[in-house]
Amino acid sequence: MKIAIVCYPTFGGSGVVATELGLELAHRGHEIHFITYRQPVRLALLNSNVHYHEVNVPEYPLFHYQPYELALSSKLVDMVKLYKIELLHVHYAIPHAYAGYMAKQMLKDEGINIPMVTTLHGTDITLVGNHPFYKPAVSFSINKSDIVTSVSQSLKDDTYNLFNIKKEIHVIPNFIELDKIRNESLISCQRSVMAGKEERIVTHISNFRKVKRIPDIIKIFYKIQQKIPAKLMMVGDGPEKERAERLCTELGIQDKVIFFGNSNEIDQILSYSDLFLLPSETESFGLAALEAMAWSVPVISSNSGGLPEVNFDGISGYLSDVGDIDSMSANALKILSDDNTLADFRSRALNVAQQFDIKNILPRYEELYVQAINQSKSLTH
């Protein structure tokens, strides 16, 4: 199949998932065309089945905000015609599904009926999409998609609750490339750089937004380090980082916390971690938790959104109510205080992650692609 993938080319989960999906599809013989405003972060190496097309948005003084959706829909039309693309897979309802629909309509006027699969990732529904200014456009874009998927049952339920959706939504969870992580990553740094031999390494990775409840992470770790020797690795950047650094100083634990900023060495950091913290207000899925589990790192998380679908309580880690710092720190100590208990949780975390291996998930997308293309052909004839 010839497939165009539209995504945000950033460090965020949706862009990473879209890129990894496209690369794996290419390995399976499909021709993949990434269409976005910048080369995706994870798209480091191109091969004969992978193509990247940049969307240029001309700047005109007339426009206070440059019309990205217009540029994207026009680019999609041009690329579909030039490369005989058979299917659009857009990640995020806005602006990508909206632009995809406009491209479909322009192509239809030229006798080309191209199907569109829309994948909902989270904030496009629960945060941005639910804003009154965008809600009609989001509902329209989803209902006009040929096939809709969401990354969790929780997100599917939220979408039906927040919008007037008439389409069936297929749940296809996010995934991890276990073979790539376990076999291809070159672990260059040494554990001793981050912590002493007797210290447990606790890690958090995110974009440091308020929804991640960054102060909770610092407070949970504060309770952990009172009982056992430990270090905290804070990976990522965002608006809450400075506040977190101040809180560490106020609690007197600044020498036990390392702030990495955005890092390309996430696998290295996770490979030496003993525990992952994700106490978020909400997560549509919790991809960071899955990435940790793929490195045999148990997870302490909230029970919000899609997290219970990834982090299995008492198996791969523990779930607690949002904001329950006492419960989360107590559960963390249950795992970290005993070597045998930690080893058991490590083993089970990896076992759970294996259920989300890309080899198990990708065929489900391929089935929907075939279904969408066949439906499109039947409408044409």
mmCIF file of C-alpha atoms in Angstrom, residues 79-278:
data_model
loop_
_atom_site.group_PDB
_atom_site.id
_atom_site.type_symbol
_atom_site.label_atom_id
_atom_site.label_comp_id
_atom_site.label_asym_id
_atom_site.label_seq_id
_atom_site.Cartn_x
_atom_site.Cartn_y
_atom_site.Cartn_z
ATOM 1 C CA MET A 79 1.399 14.352 -3.064
ATOM 2 C CA VAL A 80 -1.575 12.031 -3.589
ATOM 3 C CA LYS A 81 -1.624 12.851 -7.282
ATOM 4 C CA LEU A 82 2.162 12.751 -7.731
ATOM 5 C CA TYR A 83 2.813 9.473 -5.880
ATOM 6 C CA LYS A 84 -0.555 7.721 -6.435
ATOM 7 C CA ILE A 85 -1.076 7.505 -2.659
ATOM 8 C CA GLU A 86 -3.909 5.142 -1.730
ATOM 9 C CA LEU A 87 -4.690 6.150 1.864
ATOM 10 C CA LEU A 88 -4.282 9.044 4.318
ATOM 11 C CA HIS A 89 -3.539 8.250 7.965
ATOM 12 C CA VAL A 90 -3.804 11.438 10.012
ATOM 13 C CA HIS A 91 -2.808 11.629 13.670
ATOM 14 C CA TYR A 92 -4.734 14.196 15.742
ATOM 15 C CA ALA A 93 -8.222 15.364 14.883
ATOM 16 C CA ILE A 94 -7.208 19.013 14.513
ATOM 17 C CA PRO A 95 -5.847 20.324 12.352
ATOM 18 C CA HIS A 96 -4.896 17.126 10.538
ATOM 19 C CA ALA A 97 -8.263 15.404 10.066
ATOM 20 C CA TYR A 98 -9.775 18.747 9.125
ATOM 21 C CA ALA A 99 -7.075 19.346 6.493
ATOM 22 C CA GLY A 100 -7.375 15.731 5.354
ATOM 23 C CA TYR A 101 -11.101 16.133 4.746
ATOM 24 C CA MET A 102 -10.492 19.253 2.639
ATOM 25 C CA ALA A 103 -7.894 17.341 0.615
ATOM 26 C CA LYS A 104 -10.372 14.490 0.109
ATOM 27 C CA GLN A 105 -12.958 16.921 -1.241
ATOM 28 C CA MET A 106 -10.507 18.596 -3.626
ATOM 29 C CA LEU A 107 -9.361 15.203 -4.904
ATOM 30 C CA LYS A 108 -12.950 14.027 -5.315
ATOM 31 C CA ASP A 109 -13.539 16.890 -7.741
ATOM 32 C CA GLU A 110 -10.759 15.376 -9.848
ATOM 33 C CA GLY A 111 -12.252 11.873 -9.707
ATOM 34 C CA ILE A 112 -9.932 10.556 -6.959
ATOM 35 C CA ASN A 113 -11.625 8.957 -3.962
ATOM 36 C CA ILE A 114 -9.011 8.504 -1.237
ATOM 37 C CA PRO A 115 -9.918 7.093 2.196
ATOM 38 C CA MET A 116 -8.776 8.691 5.455
ATOM 39 C CA VAL A 117 -8.002 6.979 8.761
ATOM 40 C CA THR A 118 -7.947 9.327 11.767
ATOM 41 C CA THR A 119 -6.195 8.357 15.003
ATOM 42 C CA LEU A 120 -7.171 10.219 18.173
ATOM 43 C CA HIS A 121 -4.358 10.571 20.686
ATOM 44 C CA GLY A 122 -5.696 12.559 23.642
ATOM 45 C CA THR A 123 -5.291 16.302 23.951
ATOM 46 C CA ASP A 124 -6.848 16.726 20.502
ATOM 47 C CA ILE A 125 -10.026 15.488 22.188
ATOM 48 C CA THR A 126 -9.909 16.139 25.919
ATOM 49 C CA LEU A 127 -8.073 19.476 26.011
ATOM 50 C CA VAL A 128 -7.919 21.367 22.708
ATOM 51 C CA GLY A 129 -10.744 19.698 20.849
ATOM 52 C CA ASN A 130 -13.282 20.229 23.616
ATOM 53 C CA HIS A 131 -12.850 23.996 23.462
ATOM 54 C CA PRO A 132 -16.102 25.604 22.224
ATOM 55 C CA PHE A 133 -14.205 27.307 19.371
ATOM 56 C CA TYR A 134 -13.041 23.966 17.962
ATOM 57 C CA LYS A 135 -15.747 21.519 18.986
ATOM 58 C CA PRO A 136 -17.893 21.733 15.798
ATOM 59 C CA ALA A 137 -14.820 21.307 13.565
ATOM 60 C CA VAL A 138 -13.554 18.332 15.597
ATOM 61 C CA SER A 139 -16.929 16.571 15.507
ATOM 62 C CA PHE A 140 -17.202 17.217 11.769
ATOM 63 C CA SER A 141 -13.667 15.967 11.057
ATOM 64 C CA ILE A 142 -14.138 12.759 13.020
ATOM 65 C CA ASN A 143 -17.525 12.002 11.490
ATOM 66 C CA LYS A 144 -16.171 12.623 7.989
ATOM 67 C CA SER A 145 -13.214 10.252 8.485
ATOM 68 C CA ASP A 146 -13.602 6.864 6.823
ATOM 69 C CA ILE A 147 -12.206 5.018 9.844
ATOM 70 C CA VAL A 148 -11.452 6.355 13.338
ATOM 71 C CA THR A 149 -9.152 4.829 15.939
ATOM 72 C CA SER A 150 -8.245 5.831 19.481
ATOM 73 C CA VAL A 151 -5.246 4.793 21.552
ATOM 74 C CA SER A 152 -7.299 3.648 24.549
ATOM 75 C CA GLN A 153 -10.800 2.659 25.616
ATOM 76 C CA SER A 154 -10.748 5.612 28.005
ATOM 77 C CA LEU A 155 -10.147 8.044 25.143
ATOM 78 C CA LYS A 156 -12.862 6.374 23.066
ATOM 79 C CA ASP A 157 -15.326 6.851 25.940
ATOM 80 C CA ASP A 158 -14.258 10.486 26.374
ATOM 81 C CA THR A 159 -14.735 11.146 22.661
ATOM 82 C CA TYR A 160 -18.277 9.795 22.687
ATOM 83 C CA ASN A 161 -19.059 11.745 25.879
ATOM 84 C CA LEU A 162 -17.670 15.074 24.670
ATOM 85 C CA PHE A 163 -18.717 15.077 21.011
ATOM 86 C CA ASN A 164 -21.635 14.099 18.844
ATOM 87 C CA ILE A 165 -19.845 11.230 17.113
ATOM 88 C CA LYS A 166 -21.708 8.883 14.800
ATOM 89 C CA LYS A 167 -18.667 6.892 13.619
ATOM 90 C CA GLU A 168 -17.487 3.651 15.164
ATOM 91 C CA ILE A 169 -14.186 4.171 17.018
ATOM 92 C CA HIS A 170 -11.722 1.269 16.968
ATOM 93 C CA VAL A 171 -9.378 1.006 19.958
ATOM 94 C CA ILE A 172 -5.808 0.259 18.878
ATOM 95 C CA PRO A 173 -3.363 0.908 21.715
ATOM 96 C CA ASN A 174 -0.009 2.573 21.396
ATOM 97 C CA PHE A 175 2.919 0.220 21.001
ATOM 98 C CA ILE A 176 6.590 -0.331 21.720
ATOM 99 C CA GLU A 177 9.336 -1.761 19.513
ATOM 100 C CA LEU A 178 10.805 -4.261 21.929
ATOM 101 C CA ASP A 179 13.362 -5.725 19.524
ATOM 102 C CA LYS A 180 14.704 -2.279 18.720
ATOM 103 C CA ILE A 181 14.862 -1.219 22.352
ATOM 104 C CA ARG A 182 16.368 -4.379 23.776
ATOM 105 C CA ASN A 183 18.817 -5.248 21.004
ATOM 106 C CA GLU A 184 19.789 -2.137 19.053
ATOM 107 C CA SER A 185 20.232 0.516 21.730
ATOM 108 C CA LEU A 186 23.841 1.226 22.592
ATOM 109 C CA ILE A 187 24.070 1.892 26.296
ATOM 110 C CA SER A 188 26.996 4.281 26.409
ATOM 111 C CA CYS A 189 26.666 5.875 29.828
ATOM 112 C CA GLN A 190 27.432 4.097 33.088
ATOM 113 C CA ARG A 191 24.992 3.784 35.958
ATOM 114 C CA SER A 192 27.597 5.245 38.300
ATOM 115 C CA VAL A 193 27.311 8.591 36.484
ATOM 116 C CA MET A 194 23.743 8.937 37.770
ATOM 117 C CA ALA A 195 23.780 7.233 41.178
ATOM 118 C CA GLY A 196 25.819 5.291 43.682
ATOM 119 C CA LYS A 197 25.778 1.507 43.815
ATOM 120 C CA GLU A 198 23.439 1.436 46.831
ATOM 121 C CA GLU A 199 21.039 4.082 45.476
ATOM 122 C CA ARG A 200 17.776 3.322 43.672
ATOM 123 C CA ILE A 201 17.165 5.312 40.495
ATOM 124 C CA VAL A 202 13.674 6.796 40.138
ATOM 125 C CA THR A 203 12.773 8.397 36.784
ATOM 126 C CA HIS A 204 10.151 10.654 35.226
ATOM 127 C CA ILE A 205 9.930 11.642 31.544
ATOM 128 C CA SER A 206 7.448 14.186 30.190
ATOM 129 C CA ASN A 207 6.880 17.633 28.689
ATOM 130 C CA PHE A 208 6.572 19.141 32.186
ATOM 131 C CA ARG A 209 3.056 20.492 31.720
ATOM 132 C CA LYS A 210 0.669 21.010 34.649
ATOM 133 C CA VAL A 211 -1.295 17.903 33.707
ATOM 134 C CA LYS A 212 1.798 15.819 34.583
ATOM 135 C CA ARG A 213 1.635 17.030 38.237
ATOM 136 C CA ILE A 214 5.370 17.616 38.430
ATOM 137 C CA PRO A 215 5.308 18.827 42.080
ATOM 138 C CA ASP A 216 3.718 15.482 43.052
ATOM 139 C CA ILE A 217 6.732 13.682 41.573
ATOM 140 C CA ILE A 218 9.129 15.738 43.694
ATOM 141 C CA LYS A 219 7.034 15.152 46.831
ATOM 142 C CA ILE A 220 6.757 11.394 46.187
ATOM 143 C CA PHE A 221 10.501 11.179 45.719
ATOM 144 C CA TYR A 222 11.066 13.240 48.879
ATOM 145 C CA LYS A 223 9.232 10.554 50.863
ATOM 146 C CA ILE A 224 11.111 7.755 49.079
ATOM 147 C CA GLN A 225 14.566 9.173 49.795
ATOM 148 C CA GLN A 226 13.686 9.621 53.474
ATOM 149 C CA LYS A 227 13.489 5.818 53.763
ATOM 150 C CA ILE A 228 16.046 4.492 51.247
ATOM 151 C CA PRO A 229 19.033 5.919 49.336
ATOM 152 C CA ALA A 230 17.748 7.143 45.961
ATOM 153 C CA LYS A 231 18.252 9.567 43.078
ATOM 154 C CA LEU A 232 15.579 11.122 40.851
ATOM 155 C CA MET A 233 16.073 11.558 37.089
ATOM 156 C CA MET A 234 13.814 14.260 35.615
ATOM 157 C CA VAL A 235 13.879 14.050 31.810
ATOM 158 C CA GLY A 236 12.164 16.643 29.618
ATOM 159 C CA ASP A 237 11.428 20.336 29.534
ATOM 160 C CA GLY A 238 8.404 22.550 29.869
ATOM 161 C CA PRO A 239 6.615 25.227 31.901
ATOM 162 C CA GLU A 240 6.740 23.343 35.224
ATOM 163 C CA LYS A 241 10.459 22.642 35.211
ATOM 164 C CA GLU A 242 11.569 25.826 36.975
ATOM 165 C CA ARG A 243 8.964 25.348 39.700
ATOM 166 C CA ALA A 244 10.178 21.774 40.194
ATOM 167 C CA GLU A 245 13.771 22.936 40.563
ATOM 168 C CA ARG A 246 12.710 25.470 43.206
ATOM 169 C CA LEU A 247 10.753 22.816 45.106
ATOM 170 C CA CYS A 248 13.790 20.530 45.190
ATOM 171 C CA THR A 249 15.818 23.368 46.714
ATOM 172 C CA GLU A 250 13.090 24.133 49.274
ATOM 173 C CA LEU A 251 13.001 20.458 50.325
ATOM 174 C CA GLY A 252 16.783 20.263 50.438
ATOM 175 C CA ILE A 253 17.039 17.436 47.901
ATOM 176 C CA GLN A 254 18.568 19.342 44.975
ATOM 177 C CA ASP A 255 21.701 17.183 45.201
ATOM 178 C CA LYS A 256 19.574 14.044 44.726
ATOM 179 C CA VAL A 257 17.695 15.208 41.620
ATOM 180 C CA ILE A 258 19.117 15.494 38.089
ATOM 181 C CA PHE A 259 17.264 17.580 35.505
ATOM 182 C CA PHE A 260 18.307 16.429 32.035
ATOM 183 C CA GLY A 261 16.095 18.618 29.838
ATOM 184 C CA ASN A 262 15.055 17.115 26.498
ATOM 185 C CA SER A 263 17.335 14.156 25.931
ATOM 186 C CA ASN A 264 18.060 11.742 23.110
ATOM 187 C CA GLU A 265 19.388 9.240 25.648
ATOM 188 C CA ILE A 266 16.075 8.139 27.117
ATOM 189 C CA ASP A 267 16.818 4.454 26.539
ATOM 190 C CA GLN A 268 20.114 4.769 28.386
ATOM 191 C CA ILE A 269 18.448 6.464 31.344
ATOM 192 C CA LEU A 270 15.612 3.921 31.505
ATOM 193 C CA SER A 271 18.026 0.999 31.234
ATOM 194 C CA TYR A 272 19.457 1.943 34.646
ATOM 195 C CA SER A 273 16.175 2.997 36.285
ATOM 196 C CA ASP A 274 14.503 1.053 39.086
ATOM 197 C CA LEU A 275 11.135 2.825 39.128
ATOM 198 C CA PHE A 276 9.118 5.173 36.896
ATOM 199 C CA LEU A 277 6.732 7.834 38.269
ATOM 200 C CA LEU A 278 3.715 9.069 36.281
#
